[in-house]
Amino acid sequence: MIFCPYAASMEISVTGTTVYMSGPVVGGECDKLKQIISTSPINLVVLSNSNGGVANTGYCIGETIRKHKISTSIEGFCLSSCSRMWLGGVTRKLDGDDSTVGLHGNYKNSGHLIDESTARLRAWIPRFAPGVDVELMNRWTELFYNKQMMYFYNKRAALCLNGRNDCSNIRGKNVFNAGLATQ
C-alpha cells in the first residue's frame, strides 16, 4: 500500500467569485488562497466540513480574508482552526440551522492545551469579532483537551466536554448574541 500525504488535505475550488474550502487544514492552504486572490476577484469564502488542523494556517487564512475584505460562510461544520478562517470574514454567516462553528484553544499533539497560546487567541478574536462575548471566549479558549469544544449554531450554543457525546446547551446563547456571526 502506498501512503499519499496529500490524500487528506483541504480541497479548494473556485466558482465565479467564491472560493470553497473543505476538509482538514494541513498547512499550505493560506498560500493557495493568496494565489487565488491575486488572480481572481473573490468576495466569498465558503467553509465546509472541516475539523480544523494547523492553528497558524487558520490564523493566516483569517487574516488574509480580512485584509482582502472577503465575506465568509459555513455550510456544515467548521471547527478549531477553521473557525479562525471563518472569523476573518468581514461578514460571517452559518448557512442553515444545522451548520455550526466550533471553538476552543490551541493544543499540543498530545491533545492538551498550549497554555501560552491562550493570550494570543484572546487578543486575536476580538480584532475580528469586536462584539464577541468575552466571558464565553474566555471559557472556550481555556478548554483543557482538544476534544472539548464550544459549538455555536444560528439558534443555540452548546459546550461539549467529551466530543459530541457529553454536551450541555448554553442557555440563551447562539452565534449572533455571542458576537460571532454578522448575518
Short mmCIF file of C-alpha atoms in Angstrom, two decimals:
data_model
loop_
_atom_site.label_atom_id
_atom_site.label_comp_id
_atom_site.label_asym_id
_atom_site.label_seq_id
_atom_site.Cartn_x
_atom_site.Cartn_y
_atom_site.Cartn_z
CA MET A 1 0.00 0.00 0.00
CA ILE A 2 1.27 3.46 -0.91
CA PHE A 3 0.81 6.34 1.53
CA CYS A 4 -0.16 9.63 -0.05
CA PRO A 5 0.37 12.53 2.40
CA TYR A 6 -1.93 14.81 0.41
CA ALA A 7 -4.95 12.47 0.36
CA ALA A 8 -6.43 14.17 3.42
CA SER A 9 -5.62 17.77 2.55
CA MET A 10 -8.15 20.57 2.29
CA GLU A 11 -9.99 20.72 -1.01
CA ILE A 12 -10.03 24.21 -2.51
CA SER A 13 -12.04 25.20 -5.58
CA VAL A 14 -13.27 28.42 -7.17
CA THR A 15 -16.62 29.11 -8.81
CA GLY A 16 -17.04 32.66 -10.06
CA THR A 17 -16.15 34.98 -7.16
CA THR A 18 -16.49 32.27 -4.48
CA VAL A 19 -13.77 30.04 -3.00
CA TYR A 20 -14.89 26.73 -1.49
CA MET A 21 -12.65 25.17 1.18
CA SER A 22 -13.47 21.78 2.68
CA GLY A 23 -11.64 19.23 4.81
CA PRO A 24 -8.65 19.25 7.16
CA VAL A 25 -6.32 22.25 7.50
CA VAL A 26 -2.88 20.72 6.89
CA GLY A 27 -0.75 23.78 6.02
CA GLY A 28 -0.16 25.39 2.65
CA GLU A 29 -3.80 26.46 2.25
CA CYS A 30 -3.02 30.10 3.06
CA ASP A 31 -0.53 30.34 0.20
CA LYS A 32 -3.06 28.72 -2.13
CA LEU A 33 -5.75 31.21 -1.09
CA LYS A 34 -3.38 34.16 -1.55
CA GLN A 35 -2.56 32.91 -5.05
CA ILE A 36 -6.26 32.63 -5.93
CA ILE A 37 -6.99 36.12 -4.58
CA SER A 38 -4.07 37.57 -6.57
CA THR A 39 -5.51 36.27 -9.85
CA SER A 40 -9.30 36.38 -9.33
CA PRO A 41 -11.78 38.78 -7.74
CA ILE A 42 -13.09 36.88 -4.69
CA ASN A 43 -15.91 38.15 -2.45
CA LEU A 44 -16.89 34.99 -0.52
CA VAL A 45 -15.13 32.02 1.08
CA VAL A 46 -17.40 29.08 1.90
CA LEU A 47 -16.01 26.71 4.53
CA SER A 48 -17.43 23.23 4.99
CA ASN A 49 -16.87 20.01 6.85
CA SER A 50 -13.54 20.86 8.44
CA ASN A 51 -12.39 19.55 11.81
CA GLY A 52 -9.59 22.13 11.65
CA GLY A 53 -5.91 21.31 11.88
CA VAL A 54 -2.86 23.58 11.78
CA ALA A 55 -3.61 26.59 14.01
CA ASN A 56 -1.19 29.01 12.33
CA THR A 57 -2.73 28.27 8.94
CA GLY A 58 -6.17 29.13 10.33
CA TYR A 59 -4.86 32.45 11.63
CA CYS A 60 -3.15 33.21 8.30
CA ILE A 61 -6.26 32.48 6.26
CA GLY A 62 -8.45 34.53 8.59
CA GLU A 63 -6.07 37.48 8.33
CA THR A 64 -5.85 37.13 4.53
CA ILE A 65 -9.63 37.05 4.19
CA ARG A 66 -9.98 40.18 6.33
CA LYS A 67 -7.17 42.02 4.52
CA HIS A 68 -9.00 41.50 1.22
CA LYS A 69 -12.44 42.37 2.68
CA ILE A 70 -13.97 38.99 1.84
CA SER A 71 -17.09 37.53 3.50
CA THR A 72 -17.29 34.00 4.90
CA SER A 73 -20.00 31.39 5.24
CA ILE A 74 -20.14 27.92 6.79
CA GLU A 75 -22.04 25.06 5.18
CA GLY A 76 -21.93 22.08 7.53
CA PHE A 77 -19.26 22.35 10.22
CA CYS A 78 -16.10 24.40 10.70
CA LEU A 79 -14.17 23.56 13.86
CA SER A 80 -10.98 24.57 15.64
CA SER A 81 -8.51 26.32 13.28
CA CYS A 82 -11.25 26.51 10.63
CA SER A 83 -13.10 28.87 12.98
CA ARG A 84 -10.18 31.32 12.72
CA MET A 85 -10.63 31.25 8.95
CA TRP A 86 -14.36 31.98 9.27
CA LEU A 87 -13.80 34.79 11.79
CA GLY A 88 -11.71 36.59 9.17
CA GLY A 89 -14.81 37.37 7.12
CA VAL A 90 -15.97 40.98 7.02
CA THR A 91 -19.44 39.44 7.20
CA ARG A 92 -19.92 35.95 8.62
CA LYS A 93 -22.86 33.57 8.50
CA LEU A 94 -23.86 30.00 9.11
CA ASP A 95 -25.83 28.64 6.16
CA GLY A 96 -28.78 26.77 7.68
CA ASP A 97 -29.86 25.77 11.16
CA ASP A 98 -27.59 22.71 11.31
CA SER A 99 -24.39 24.49 10.31
CA THR A 100 -22.01 25.05 13.19
CA VAL A 101 -18.79 26.75 14.15
CA GLY A 102 -16.80 25.06 16.91
CA LEU A 103 -14.28 26.97 19.00
CA HIS A 104 -11.63 26.02 21.54
CA GLY A 105 -7.99 26.81 22.30
CA ASN A 106 -4.79 25.65 20.60
CA TYR A 107 -3.39 22.24 21.51
CA LYS A 108 -0.21 20.16 21.56
CA ASN A 109 -0.03 16.90 19.64
CA SER A 110 -0.88 15.20 22.95
CA GLY A 111 -4.26 16.96 22.88
CA HIS A 112 -3.52 19.20 25.88
CA LEU A 113 -3.91 22.98 25.83
CA ILE A 114 -0.85 25.06 24.95
CA ASP A 115 -1.11 27.50 27.86
CA GLU A 116 0.96 30.24 26.23
CA SER A 117 -1.32 30.22 23.16
CA THR A 118 -4.36 31.38 25.13
CA ALA A 119 -3.25 35.01 25.32
CA ARG A 120 -2.62 35.13 21.55
CA LEU A 121 -6.06 33.71 20.80
CA ARG A 122 -7.81 36.03 23.28
CA ALA A 123 -6.13 39.03 21.66
CA TRP A 124 -6.79 37.83 18.09
CA ILE A 125 -10.51 37.01 18.27
CA PRO A 126 -11.79 40.48 19.30
CA ARG A 127 -9.83 42.05 16.40
CA PHE A 128 -12.00 40.07 14.01
CA ALA A 129 -15.20 39.80 16.09
CA PRO A 130 -15.21 43.00 18.17
CA GLY A 131 -18.60 42.19 19.72
CA VAL A 132 -17.53 38.75 20.96
CA ASP A 133 -18.95 37.68 24.33
CA VAL A 134 -15.70 37.84 26.31
CA GLU A 135 -16.95 35.55 29.09
CA LEU A 136 -17.75 32.80 26.57
CA MET A 137 -14.48 33.39 24.71
CA ASN A 138 -12.53 33.01 27.96
CA ARG A 139 -14.34 29.72 28.62
CA TRP A 140 -13.68 28.18 25.20
CA THR A 141 -10.06 29.31 24.97
CA GLU A 142 -9.20 27.59 28.26
CA LEU A 143 -10.77 24.19 27.50
CA PHE A 144 -8.02 21.79 28.53
CA TYR A 145 -8.40 18.98 25.93
CA ASN A 146 -8.73 19.25 22.17
CA LYS A 147 -11.90 17.10 22.18
CA GLN A 148 -13.64 19.79 24.25
CA MET A 149 -15.42 22.40 22.16
CA MET A 150 -17.99 25.17 22.30
CA TYR A 151 -20.38 24.87 19.34
CA PHE A 152 -22.44 27.76 18.01
CA TYR A 153 -25.48 27.47 15.75
CA ASN A 154 -27.94 30.06 14.46
CA LYS A 155 -30.44 29.23 17.22
CA ARG A 156 -28.37 27.75 20.06
CA ALA A 157 -24.96 27.07 21.54
CA ALA A 158 -23.55 24.08 23.40
CA LEU A 159 -20.47 23.20 25.44
CA CYS A 160 -19.20 19.67 24.79
CA LEU A 161 -16.66 18.19 27.16
CA ASN A 162 -16.20 14.74 25.57
CA GLY A 163 -16.61 15.08 21.85
CA ARG A 164 -20.26 15.49 20.91
CA ASN A 165 -21.33 12.86 23.43
CA ASP A 166 -21.29 14.99 26.57
CA CYS A 167 -22.89 18.33 25.67
CA SER A 168 -24.96 20.87 27.51
CA ASN A 169 -26.79 23.80 25.96
CA ILE A 170 -25.60 27.27 26.88
CA ARG A 171 -28.83 28.92 27.91
CA GLY A 172 -29.91 31.84 25.76
CA LYS A 173 -26.82 31.85 23.55
CA ASN A 174 -26.35 31.46 19.80
CA VAL A 175 -23.86 32.52 17.14
CA PHE A 176 -25.38 36.02 16.92
CA ASN A 177 -25.60 37.08 20.57
CA ALA A 178 -22.17 35.54 21.21
CA GLY A 179 -20.87 38.21 18.82
CA LEU A 180 -19.57 35.80 16.19
CA ALA A 181 -21.91 35.93 13.16
CA THR A 182 -22.84 39.17 11.45
CA GLN A 183 -25.82 37.91 9.43
#
